[in-house]
XYZ file of C-alpha atoms in Angstrom:
645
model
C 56.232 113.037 112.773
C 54.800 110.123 114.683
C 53.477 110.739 118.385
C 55.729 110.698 121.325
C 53.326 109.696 124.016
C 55.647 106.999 126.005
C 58.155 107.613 128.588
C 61.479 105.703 127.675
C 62.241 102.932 129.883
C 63.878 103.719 133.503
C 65.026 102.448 136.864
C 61.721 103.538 138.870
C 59.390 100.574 136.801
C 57.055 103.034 136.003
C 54.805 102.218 133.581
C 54.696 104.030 129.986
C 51.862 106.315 128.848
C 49.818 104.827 126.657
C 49.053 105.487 123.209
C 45.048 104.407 123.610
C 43.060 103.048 126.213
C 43.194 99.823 124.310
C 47.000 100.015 125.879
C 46.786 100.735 129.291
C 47.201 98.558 131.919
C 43.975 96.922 133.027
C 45.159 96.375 137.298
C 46.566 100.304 136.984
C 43.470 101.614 135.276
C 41.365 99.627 138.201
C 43.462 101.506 141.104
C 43.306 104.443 139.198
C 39.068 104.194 138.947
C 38.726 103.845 142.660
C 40.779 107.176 143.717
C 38.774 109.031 140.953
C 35.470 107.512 142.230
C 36.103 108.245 146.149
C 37.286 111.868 144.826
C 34.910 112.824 142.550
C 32.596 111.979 145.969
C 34.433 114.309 147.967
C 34.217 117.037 145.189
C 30.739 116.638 144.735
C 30.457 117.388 148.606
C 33.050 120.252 148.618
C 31.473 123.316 146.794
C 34.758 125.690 147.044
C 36.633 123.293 145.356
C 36.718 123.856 141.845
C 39.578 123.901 138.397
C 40.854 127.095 139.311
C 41.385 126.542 143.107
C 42.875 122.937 141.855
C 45.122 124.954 139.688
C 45.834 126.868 142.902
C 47.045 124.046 143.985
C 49.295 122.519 141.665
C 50.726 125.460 141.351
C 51.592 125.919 144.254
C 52.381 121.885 144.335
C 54.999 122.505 141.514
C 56.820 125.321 142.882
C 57.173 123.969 146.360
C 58.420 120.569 144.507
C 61.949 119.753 146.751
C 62.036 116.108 147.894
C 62.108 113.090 146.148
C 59.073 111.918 147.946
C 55.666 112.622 147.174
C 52.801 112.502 149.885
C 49.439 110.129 149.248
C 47.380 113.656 149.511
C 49.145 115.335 147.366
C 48.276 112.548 144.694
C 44.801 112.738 145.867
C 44.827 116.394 145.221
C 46.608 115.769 141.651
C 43.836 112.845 141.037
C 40.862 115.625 141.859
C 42.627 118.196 139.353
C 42.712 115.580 136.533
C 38.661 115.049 137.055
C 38.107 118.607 136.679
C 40.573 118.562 133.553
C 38.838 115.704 132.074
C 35.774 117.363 132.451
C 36.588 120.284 130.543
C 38.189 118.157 127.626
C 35.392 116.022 127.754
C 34.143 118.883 125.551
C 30.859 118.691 127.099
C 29.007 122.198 127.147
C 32.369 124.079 125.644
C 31.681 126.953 123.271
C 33.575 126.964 119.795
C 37.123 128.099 119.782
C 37.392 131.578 119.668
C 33.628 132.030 120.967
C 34.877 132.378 124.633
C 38.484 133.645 124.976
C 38.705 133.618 128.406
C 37.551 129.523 128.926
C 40.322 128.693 125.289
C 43.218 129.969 127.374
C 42.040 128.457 130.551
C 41.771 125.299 128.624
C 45.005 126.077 127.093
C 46.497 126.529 130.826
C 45.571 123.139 132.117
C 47.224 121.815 129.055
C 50.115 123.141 129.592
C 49.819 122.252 133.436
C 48.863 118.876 133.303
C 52.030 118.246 130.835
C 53.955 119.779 134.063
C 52.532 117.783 135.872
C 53.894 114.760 133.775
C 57.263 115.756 133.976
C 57.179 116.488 138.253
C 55.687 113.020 138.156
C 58.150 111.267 136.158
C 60.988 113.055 138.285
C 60.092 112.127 141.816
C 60.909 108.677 143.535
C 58.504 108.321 145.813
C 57.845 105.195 148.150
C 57.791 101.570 146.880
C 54.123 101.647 147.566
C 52.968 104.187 145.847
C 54.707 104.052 143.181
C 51.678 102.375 141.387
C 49.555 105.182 142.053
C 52.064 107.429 140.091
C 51.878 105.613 137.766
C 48.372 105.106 137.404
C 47.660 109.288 137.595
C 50.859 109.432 134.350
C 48.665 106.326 133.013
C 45.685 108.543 133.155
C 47.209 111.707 132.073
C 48.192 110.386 128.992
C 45.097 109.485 128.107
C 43.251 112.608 129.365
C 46.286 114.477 126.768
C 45.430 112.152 123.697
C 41.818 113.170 124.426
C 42.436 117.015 124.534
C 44.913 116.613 121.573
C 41.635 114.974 119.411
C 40.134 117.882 120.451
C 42.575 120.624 119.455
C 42.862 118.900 116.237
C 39.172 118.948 115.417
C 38.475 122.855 116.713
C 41.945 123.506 114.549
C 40.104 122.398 111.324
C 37.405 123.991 112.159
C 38.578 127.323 112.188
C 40.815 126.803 109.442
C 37.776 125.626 107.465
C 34.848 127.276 108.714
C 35.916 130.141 110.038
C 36.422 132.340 106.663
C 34.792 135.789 106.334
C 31.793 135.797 103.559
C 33.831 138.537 101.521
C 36.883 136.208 101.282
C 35.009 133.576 99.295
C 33.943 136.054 96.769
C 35.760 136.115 92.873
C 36.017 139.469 93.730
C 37.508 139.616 97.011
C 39.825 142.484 98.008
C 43.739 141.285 98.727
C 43.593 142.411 102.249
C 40.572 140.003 102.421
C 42.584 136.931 101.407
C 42.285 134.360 103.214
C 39.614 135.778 104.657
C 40.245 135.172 108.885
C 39.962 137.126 111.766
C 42.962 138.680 114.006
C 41.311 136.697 116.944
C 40.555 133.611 114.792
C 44.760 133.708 113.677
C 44.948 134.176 116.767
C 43.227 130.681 117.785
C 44.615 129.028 115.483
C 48.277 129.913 116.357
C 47.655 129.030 120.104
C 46.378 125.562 119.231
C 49.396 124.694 116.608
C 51.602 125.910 119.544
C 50.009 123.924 122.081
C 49.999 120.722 119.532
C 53.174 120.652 118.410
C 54.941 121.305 121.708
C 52.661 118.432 122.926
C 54.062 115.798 119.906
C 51.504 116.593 117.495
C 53.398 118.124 114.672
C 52.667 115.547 112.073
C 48.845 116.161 112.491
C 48.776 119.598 113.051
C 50.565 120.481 109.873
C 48.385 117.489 108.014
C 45.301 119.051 108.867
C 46.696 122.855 108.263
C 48.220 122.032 104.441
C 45.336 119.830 103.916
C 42.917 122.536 104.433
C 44.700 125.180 103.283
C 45.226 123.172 99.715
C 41.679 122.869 99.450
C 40.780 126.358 100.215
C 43.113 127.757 97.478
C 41.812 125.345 94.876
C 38.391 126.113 95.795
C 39.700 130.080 95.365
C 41.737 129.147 92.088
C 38.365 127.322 90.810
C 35.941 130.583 91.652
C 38.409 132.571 88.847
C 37.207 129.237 86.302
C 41.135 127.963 86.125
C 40.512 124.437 85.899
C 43.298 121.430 86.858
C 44.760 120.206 83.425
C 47.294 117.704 82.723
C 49.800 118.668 79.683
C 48.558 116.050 77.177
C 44.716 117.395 77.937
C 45.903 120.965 77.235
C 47.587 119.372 74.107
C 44.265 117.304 73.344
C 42.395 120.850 73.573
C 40.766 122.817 70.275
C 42.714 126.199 70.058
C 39.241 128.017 70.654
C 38.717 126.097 73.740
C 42.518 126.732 74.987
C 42.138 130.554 74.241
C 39.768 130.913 76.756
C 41.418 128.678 79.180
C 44.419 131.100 78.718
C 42.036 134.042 79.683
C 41.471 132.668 82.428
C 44.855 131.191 83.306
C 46.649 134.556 82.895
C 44.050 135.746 85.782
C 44.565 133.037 87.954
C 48.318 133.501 87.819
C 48.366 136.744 88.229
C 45.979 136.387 91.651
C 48.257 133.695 92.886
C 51.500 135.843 92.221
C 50.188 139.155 93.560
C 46.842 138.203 96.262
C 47.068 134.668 97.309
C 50.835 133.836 97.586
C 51.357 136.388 99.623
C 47.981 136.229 101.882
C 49.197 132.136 102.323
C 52.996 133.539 103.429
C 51.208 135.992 105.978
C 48.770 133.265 107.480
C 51.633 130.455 107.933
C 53.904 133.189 109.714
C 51.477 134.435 111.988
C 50.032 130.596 113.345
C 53.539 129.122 113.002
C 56.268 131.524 112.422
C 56.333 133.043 116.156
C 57.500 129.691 117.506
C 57.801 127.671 114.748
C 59.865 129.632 111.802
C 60.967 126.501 109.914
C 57.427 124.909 110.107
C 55.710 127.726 108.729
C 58.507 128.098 105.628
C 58.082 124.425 104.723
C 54.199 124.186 105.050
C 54.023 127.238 103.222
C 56.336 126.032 100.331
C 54.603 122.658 99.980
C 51.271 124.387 99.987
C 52.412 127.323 97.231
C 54.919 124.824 95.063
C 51.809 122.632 94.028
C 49.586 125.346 93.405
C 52.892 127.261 91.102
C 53.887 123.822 89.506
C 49.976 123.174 88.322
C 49.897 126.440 86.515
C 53.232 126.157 84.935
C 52.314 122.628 83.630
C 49.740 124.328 81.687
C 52.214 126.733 80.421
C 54.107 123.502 79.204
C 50.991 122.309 77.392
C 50.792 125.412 75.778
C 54.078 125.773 74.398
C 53.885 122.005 73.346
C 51.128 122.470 71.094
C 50.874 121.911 67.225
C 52.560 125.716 66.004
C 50.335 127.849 64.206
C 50.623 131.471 63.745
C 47.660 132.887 65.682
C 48.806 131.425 68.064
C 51.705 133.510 68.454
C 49.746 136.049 70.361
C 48.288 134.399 73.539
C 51.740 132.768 73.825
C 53.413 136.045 74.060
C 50.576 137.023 76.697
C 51.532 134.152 78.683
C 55.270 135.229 78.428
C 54.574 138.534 79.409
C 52.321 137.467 82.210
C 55.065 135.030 83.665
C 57.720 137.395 83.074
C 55.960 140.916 84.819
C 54.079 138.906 87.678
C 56.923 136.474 88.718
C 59.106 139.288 90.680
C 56.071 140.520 92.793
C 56.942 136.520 94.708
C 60.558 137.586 95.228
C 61.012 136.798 98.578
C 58.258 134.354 99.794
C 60.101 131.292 99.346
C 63.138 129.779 101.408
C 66.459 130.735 99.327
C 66.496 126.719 97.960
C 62.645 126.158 96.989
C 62.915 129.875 95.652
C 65.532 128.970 92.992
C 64.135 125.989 92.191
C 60.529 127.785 91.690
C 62.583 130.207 89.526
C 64.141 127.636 87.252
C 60.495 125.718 86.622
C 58.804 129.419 85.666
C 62.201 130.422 83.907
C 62.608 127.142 82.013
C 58.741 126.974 81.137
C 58.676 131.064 79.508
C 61.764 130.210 77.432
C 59.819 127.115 76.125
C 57.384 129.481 74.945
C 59.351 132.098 73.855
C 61.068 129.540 71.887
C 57.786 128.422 70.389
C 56.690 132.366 69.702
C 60.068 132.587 67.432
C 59.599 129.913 65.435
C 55.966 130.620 65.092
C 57.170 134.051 64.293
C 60.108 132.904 62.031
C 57.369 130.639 60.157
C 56.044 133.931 58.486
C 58.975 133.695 55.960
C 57.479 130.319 54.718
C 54.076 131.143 54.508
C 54.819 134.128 52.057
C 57.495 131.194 50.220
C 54.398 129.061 49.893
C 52.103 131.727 48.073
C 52.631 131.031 45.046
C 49.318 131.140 43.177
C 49.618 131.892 39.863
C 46.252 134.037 39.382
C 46.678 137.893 39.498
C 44.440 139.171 41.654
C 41.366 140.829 39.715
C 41.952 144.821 39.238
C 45.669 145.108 40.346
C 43.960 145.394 44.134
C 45.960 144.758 47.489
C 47.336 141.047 47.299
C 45.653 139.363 50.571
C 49.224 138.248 51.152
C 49.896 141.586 51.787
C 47.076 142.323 53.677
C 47.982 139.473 56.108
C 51.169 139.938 56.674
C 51.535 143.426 57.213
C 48.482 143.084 59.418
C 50.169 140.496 61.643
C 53.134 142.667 61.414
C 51.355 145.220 62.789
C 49.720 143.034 65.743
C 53.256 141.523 66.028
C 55.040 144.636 66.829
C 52.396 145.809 69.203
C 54.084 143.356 71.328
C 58.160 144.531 69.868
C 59.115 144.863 73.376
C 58.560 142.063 74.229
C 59.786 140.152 70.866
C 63.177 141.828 71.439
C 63.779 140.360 74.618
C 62.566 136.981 73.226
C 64.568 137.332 70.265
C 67.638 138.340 72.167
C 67.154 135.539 74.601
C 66.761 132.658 72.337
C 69.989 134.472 70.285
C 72.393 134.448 73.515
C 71.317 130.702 74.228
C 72.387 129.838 70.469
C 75.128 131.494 70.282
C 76.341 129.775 74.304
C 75.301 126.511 73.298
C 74.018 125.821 69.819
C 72.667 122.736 70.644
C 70.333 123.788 73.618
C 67.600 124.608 71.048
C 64.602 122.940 71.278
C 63.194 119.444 69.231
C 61.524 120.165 65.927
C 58.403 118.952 65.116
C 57.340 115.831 63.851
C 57.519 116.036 60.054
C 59.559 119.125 59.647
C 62.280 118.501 56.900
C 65.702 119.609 56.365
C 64.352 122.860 55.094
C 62.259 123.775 57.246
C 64.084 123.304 59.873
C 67.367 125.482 58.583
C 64.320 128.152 57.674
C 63.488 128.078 61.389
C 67.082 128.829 62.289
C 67.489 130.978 58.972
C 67.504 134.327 61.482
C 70.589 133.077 63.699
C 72.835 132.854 60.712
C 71.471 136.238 59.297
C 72.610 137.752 62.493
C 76.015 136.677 61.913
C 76.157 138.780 58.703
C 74.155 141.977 59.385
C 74.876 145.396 61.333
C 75.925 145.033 65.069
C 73.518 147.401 65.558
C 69.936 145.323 64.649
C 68.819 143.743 66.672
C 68.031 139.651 66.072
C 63.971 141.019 65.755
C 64.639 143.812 63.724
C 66.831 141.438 61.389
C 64.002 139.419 61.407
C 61.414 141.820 60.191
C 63.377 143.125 57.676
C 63.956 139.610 56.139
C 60.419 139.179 56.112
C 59.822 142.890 54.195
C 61.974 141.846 51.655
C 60.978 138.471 51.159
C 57.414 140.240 50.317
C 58.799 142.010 48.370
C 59.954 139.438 46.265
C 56.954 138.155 46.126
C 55.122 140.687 44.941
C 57.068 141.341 42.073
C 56.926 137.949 40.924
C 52.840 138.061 41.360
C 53.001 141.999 39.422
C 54.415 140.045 35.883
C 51.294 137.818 35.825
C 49.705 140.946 34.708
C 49.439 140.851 30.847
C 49.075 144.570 31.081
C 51.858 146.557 32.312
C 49.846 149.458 33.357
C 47.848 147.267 35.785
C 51.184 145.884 36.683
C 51.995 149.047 37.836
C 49.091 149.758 39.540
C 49.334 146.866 41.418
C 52.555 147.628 42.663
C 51.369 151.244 43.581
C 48.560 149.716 45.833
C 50.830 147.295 47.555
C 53.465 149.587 47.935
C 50.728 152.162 49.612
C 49.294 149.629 51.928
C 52.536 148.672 53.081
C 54.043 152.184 53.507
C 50.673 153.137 55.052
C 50.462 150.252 57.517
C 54.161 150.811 58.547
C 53.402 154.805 59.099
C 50.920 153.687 61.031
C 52.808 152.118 63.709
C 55.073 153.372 65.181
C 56.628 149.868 66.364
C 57.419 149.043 62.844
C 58.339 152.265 61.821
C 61.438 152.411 64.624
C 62.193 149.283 63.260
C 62.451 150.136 59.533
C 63.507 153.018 59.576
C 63.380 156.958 57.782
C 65.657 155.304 54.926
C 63.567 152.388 54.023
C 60.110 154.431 53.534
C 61.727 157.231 51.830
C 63.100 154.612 49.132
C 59.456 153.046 49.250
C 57.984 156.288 48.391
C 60.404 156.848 45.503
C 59.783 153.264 44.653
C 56.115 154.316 44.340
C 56.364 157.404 42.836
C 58.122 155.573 39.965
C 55.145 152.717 39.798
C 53.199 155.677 38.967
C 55.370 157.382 36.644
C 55.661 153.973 34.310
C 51.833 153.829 34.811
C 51.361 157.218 33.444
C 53.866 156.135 30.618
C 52.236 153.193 29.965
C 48.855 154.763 29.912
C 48.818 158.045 28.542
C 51.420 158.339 25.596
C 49.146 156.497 22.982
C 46.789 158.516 24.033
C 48.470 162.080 24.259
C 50.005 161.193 20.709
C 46.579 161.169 19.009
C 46.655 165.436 19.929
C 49.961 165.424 18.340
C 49.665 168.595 15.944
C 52.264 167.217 13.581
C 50.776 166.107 10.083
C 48.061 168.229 10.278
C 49.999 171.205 8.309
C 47.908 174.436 10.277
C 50.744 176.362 9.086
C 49.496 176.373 5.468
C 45.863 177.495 7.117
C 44.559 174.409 5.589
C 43.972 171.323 7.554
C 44.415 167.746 6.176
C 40.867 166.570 7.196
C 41.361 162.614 7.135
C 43.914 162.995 9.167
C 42.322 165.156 11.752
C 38.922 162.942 11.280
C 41.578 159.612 12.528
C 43.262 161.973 15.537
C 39.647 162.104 16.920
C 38.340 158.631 16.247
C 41.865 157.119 17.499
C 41.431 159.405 20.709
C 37.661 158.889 21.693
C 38.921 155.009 20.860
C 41.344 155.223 23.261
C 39.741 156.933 25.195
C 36.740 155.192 25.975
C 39.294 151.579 26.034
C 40.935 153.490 28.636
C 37.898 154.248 30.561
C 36.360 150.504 30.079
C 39.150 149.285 31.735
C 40.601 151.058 33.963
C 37.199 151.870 35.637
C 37.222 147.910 36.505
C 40.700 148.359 38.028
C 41.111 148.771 42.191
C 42.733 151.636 43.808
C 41.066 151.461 47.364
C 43.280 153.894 48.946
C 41.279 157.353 48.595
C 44.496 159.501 48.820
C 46.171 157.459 45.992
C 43.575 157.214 43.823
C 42.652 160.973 43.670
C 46.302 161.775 43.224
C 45.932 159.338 39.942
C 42.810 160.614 39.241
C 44.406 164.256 39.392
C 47.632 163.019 37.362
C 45.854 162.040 34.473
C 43.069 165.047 34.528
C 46.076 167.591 34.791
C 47.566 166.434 31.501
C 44.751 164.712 29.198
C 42.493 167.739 29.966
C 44.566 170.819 28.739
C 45.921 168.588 25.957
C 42.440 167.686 25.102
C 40.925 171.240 25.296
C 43.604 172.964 23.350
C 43.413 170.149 20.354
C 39.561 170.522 20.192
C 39.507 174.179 20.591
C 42.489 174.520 17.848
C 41.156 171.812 15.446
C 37.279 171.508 15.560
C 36.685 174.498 13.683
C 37.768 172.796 10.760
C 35.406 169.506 11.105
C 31.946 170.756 9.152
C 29.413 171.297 11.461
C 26.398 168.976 12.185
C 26.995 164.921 11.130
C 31.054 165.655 11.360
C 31.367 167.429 14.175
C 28.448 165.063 16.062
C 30.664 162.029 15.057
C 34.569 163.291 15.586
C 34.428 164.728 18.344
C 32.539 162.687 21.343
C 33.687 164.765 24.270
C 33.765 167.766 25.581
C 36.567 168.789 28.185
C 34.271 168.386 31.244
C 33.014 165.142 29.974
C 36.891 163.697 29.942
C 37.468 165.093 33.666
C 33.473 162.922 34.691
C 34.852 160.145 32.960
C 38.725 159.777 34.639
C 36.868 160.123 38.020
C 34.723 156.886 37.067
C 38.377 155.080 36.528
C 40.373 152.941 39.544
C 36.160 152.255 41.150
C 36.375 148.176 40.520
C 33.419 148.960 38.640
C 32.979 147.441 35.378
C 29.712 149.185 35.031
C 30.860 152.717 35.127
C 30.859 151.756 31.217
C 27.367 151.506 30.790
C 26.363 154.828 32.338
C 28.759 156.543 29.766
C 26.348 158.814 27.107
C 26.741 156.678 23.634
């Protein structure tokens, strides 16, 4: 708003105000200099006479105010009152604002008396000849108002800038201490804004205010480390550097939301608001939508950067973030910049959410891609396994969340198929119909999953899959089988484990996956152990005749400890890491080789001679086989060597 310090144009030929001295007239200005001389004379010589008895005065001058004429004492008496204002907005020996109460609203008072003043003068018609003398003192007054105005406007930035409490500059500042003034310094500052604006200083009252104010909450956003980024530097930005930067974004949001937002709304009301309701909404608007928009432009970096999928985590942080702290600023805007404020936040966590699903939905091509054609050594976990049922895991510590993304990003496909967001550079046809692979599963699956749960079930059986392609790269079927058992385990573990996943999969699908196990272990067993039990076969060794056909019995031992020890060699070298399965293997095999063994030896040994024979047939005792099977499923290919010969 531009200063209204002129008087329009009327019949009287007064003269305007002036904006500057530069602008008054010289002859007026002259006139004007001799009254104030021969007065400030007579003041000098009149001891009683002081502001407040002038004030007196002109009070009394106004009220009385009924003819059209206007005396020359009683502009003599108005030209003495204007040297004691001037005096006093000369500034010289004044106290701070808010240091002496008492001489702010007497200065205040003459303000607002003087500008009465102006208006009586402008009013009355007095004679031909002294008309120039009014017009001189409204000449003068104008000036003495552009002076006091300067004045207002420095003491105004002065308490808006200097006048913070220590505690309110602190990181760790309390929200009642935010932003940090006084009741009587609020106080100050609303009494000069009033007193400005009323007298045509809007413009540079609410400059100074929002240009302060700006620089205080940058200063406060800086002390939390948030740092002022463009979108193409947070693009530009290593992922180690930007996960720090989110850290700290995710506080700074959450102080502006809850602490500073607020303390800004409170501090515009109570300098503006009392008066000035609509001044105090916009400033505080213009100040706060800068501030919001900054922060939500990194957002927008964030969600534009290259996908990756450990990067699905901090970008669901930054949803939830935006999506719990946004309702504590319900209310603080004006019903227009408040919607608006609410599309930019809503528009920038559906970006995001809209990244997280297709970072999420990329899962199902990273376990496509593994297609390595080495078995992993000892039939152990598959590190594909490992990592996806870890970030699984991870994953569904945020399923709430996911749902409500998932279910989101569904509704907006399924209103408008085409709102869905640009694919990246480089994707292909495949990719991309991978990416939207989950919308068309929806169309086909129970009403009741939900688009997430649909989701994670895909990606269960896709591993699945997997794995049983990766088991038949094992030459030996056993191992295949006990790879199967520990991947199957880890799995079944890791999904008993959390209780995200589990609500999501479901009784049914880990009571097949134990079955599925149990018969893994069952073939295994099978696979293992029939050879072997068939070498304590009694049949062909004719006992019933009481005579034993030796060479046979001499090959049921040498096949056995042959077996045996082939077992032992390499199943000791195979990987069962999960304690409880491999004692229940461990147990499996003990509870059958064991009594089988002990009844053949203690049936059939008796009929080996004694010495060199029995020395050489039979290589273990019972207890020996049970040391032995606890040595298998280590991953150590030494357990071999410690054997006895």
């Amino acid at each position: 708003m531009e200063n209204d310090n002129h008087l329009p144009d009327d019949h009287t030929g007064i003269s305007p105000v002036p904006e500057s001295k530069e602008d008054a007239d010289p002859k007026l200005d002259s006139e004007a200099e001799e009254i104030k001389n021969e007065e400030t004379q007579n003041e000098e010589s009149d001891p009683h006479f002081d502001l407040e008895k002038a004030s007196e005065d002109i009070d009394e001058f106004l009220s009385s105010l009924t003819s059209d004429d206007v005396s020359v004492e009683v502009l003599k008496l108005v030209e003495k009152y204007l040297n004691l204002v001037e005096q006093k907005v000369s500034g010289e020996g004044r106290a701070k604002w808010c240091q002496v109460p008492d001489e702010d609203s007497a200065f205040l008072e003459s303000l607002d008396r003087v500008s009465k003043l102006t208006k009586s003068l402008r009013e009355l018609k007095p004679e031909e000849d002294k008309s120039e003398s009014r017009g001189s003192l409204i000449n003068r007054i104008g000036g003495i108002q552009q002076r006091a105005m300067s004045y207002l406007e420095e003491e105004f930035r002065f308490l808006l800038e200097e006048s913070k409490t220590a505690e309110s500059e602190s990181e760790s500042a309390e929200p009642e201490a935010f932003p940090g003034y006084s009741d009587d310094v609020v106080s100050g500052l609303s009494k000069i804004a009033k007193q400005m604006i009323s007298g045509g200083y809007e413009s540079e009252c609410c400059q100074i205010y929002i240009m302060s104010r700006r620089n205080a909450f940058e200063e406060s956003i800086q002390r939390l480390g948030f740092e002022k980024y463009s979108i193409d530097e947070v693009q530009r930005m290593n992922w180690e550097s930007l996960e720090r930067e989110i850290a700290t974004w995710m506080k700074a949001f959450k102080q502006c939301a809850t602490v500073y937002f607020p303390g800004e709304k409170t501090l515009a009301d109570r300098v503006f608001s009392a008066e000035f309701p609509s001044i105090s909404a916009s400033l505080f608007s213009n100040l706060t939508r800068g501030i919001l928009i900054q922060l939500l432009n990194f957002v927008e970096g964030i969600a534009m950067t290259k996908r990756s999928a450990e990067k699905l985590f901090k970008f669901l942080d930054i949803y939830e973030t935006l999506r719990d702290t946004v309702p504590a600023m319900d209310g603080l805007f004006q019903d227009e910049c408040e919607n608006e404020l609410k599309t930019e936040t809503n528009t920038a966590r559906s970006r995001l959410g809209e990244a997280a699903i297709f970072i999420f939905c990329d899962l199902e091509n990273s376990i496509k891609a593994d297609t390595a054609k080495t078995p992993v050594p000892g039939g152990a976990v598959h590190p594909l396994t490992r990592y996806t049922m870890n970030y699984l895991k991870y994953a569904c510590e945020y399923k709430e969340t996911l749902e409500q993304v998932f279910n989101e990003h569904s509704k907006i496909e399924q209103i408008d198929p085409t709102n869905s967001p640009p694919f990246e550079e480089g994707s292909d046809t495949q990719q991309q119909q991978q990416q939207h692979g989950f919308m068309n599963r929806m169309d086909n699956e129970n009403e009741n999953q939900t688009p997430f749960a649909v989701q994670l079930m895909t990606v269960m059986d896709l591993l699945d899959t997997n794995l049983e392609g990766k088991a038949k790269l094992y030459k030996d079927v056993a191992l295949s089988n006990i790879f199967m058992m520990n991947n199957g385990r880890y799995i079944l573990q890791k999904i008993k484990g959390s209780a995200e996943i589990y609500s999501v999969m479901g009784d049914t699908w880990c009571r097949k996956r134990s079955a599925d196990l149990r018969e893994y272990h069952k073939n295994y067993k099978r696979e293992t152990l029939n050879k072997l039990l068939g070498c304590l076969n009694h049949e062909g060794l004719n006992p019933a005749h009481g005579k034993v056909a030796k060479p046979v019995l001499k090959e049921r031992f040498k096949s056995f400890n042959q077996m045996f020890d082939e077992i032992h060699r390499t199943q000791s070298s195979w990987v069962v890491s999960d304690e409880q399965l491999q004692s229940e293997l461990r147990v499996s095999i003990s509870a059958v080789v064991i009594p089988a063994y002990r009844s053949f030896l203690g049936r059939f040994s008796q009929f080996l001679d004694a010495g060199r024979q029995t020395e050489k047939y039979i290589k273990f005792q019972p207890e020996d086989l049970e040391n032995y099977i606890d040595e298998l499923f280590d991953g150590n290919p030494m357990s071999t060597a410690r054997r006895k010969p």
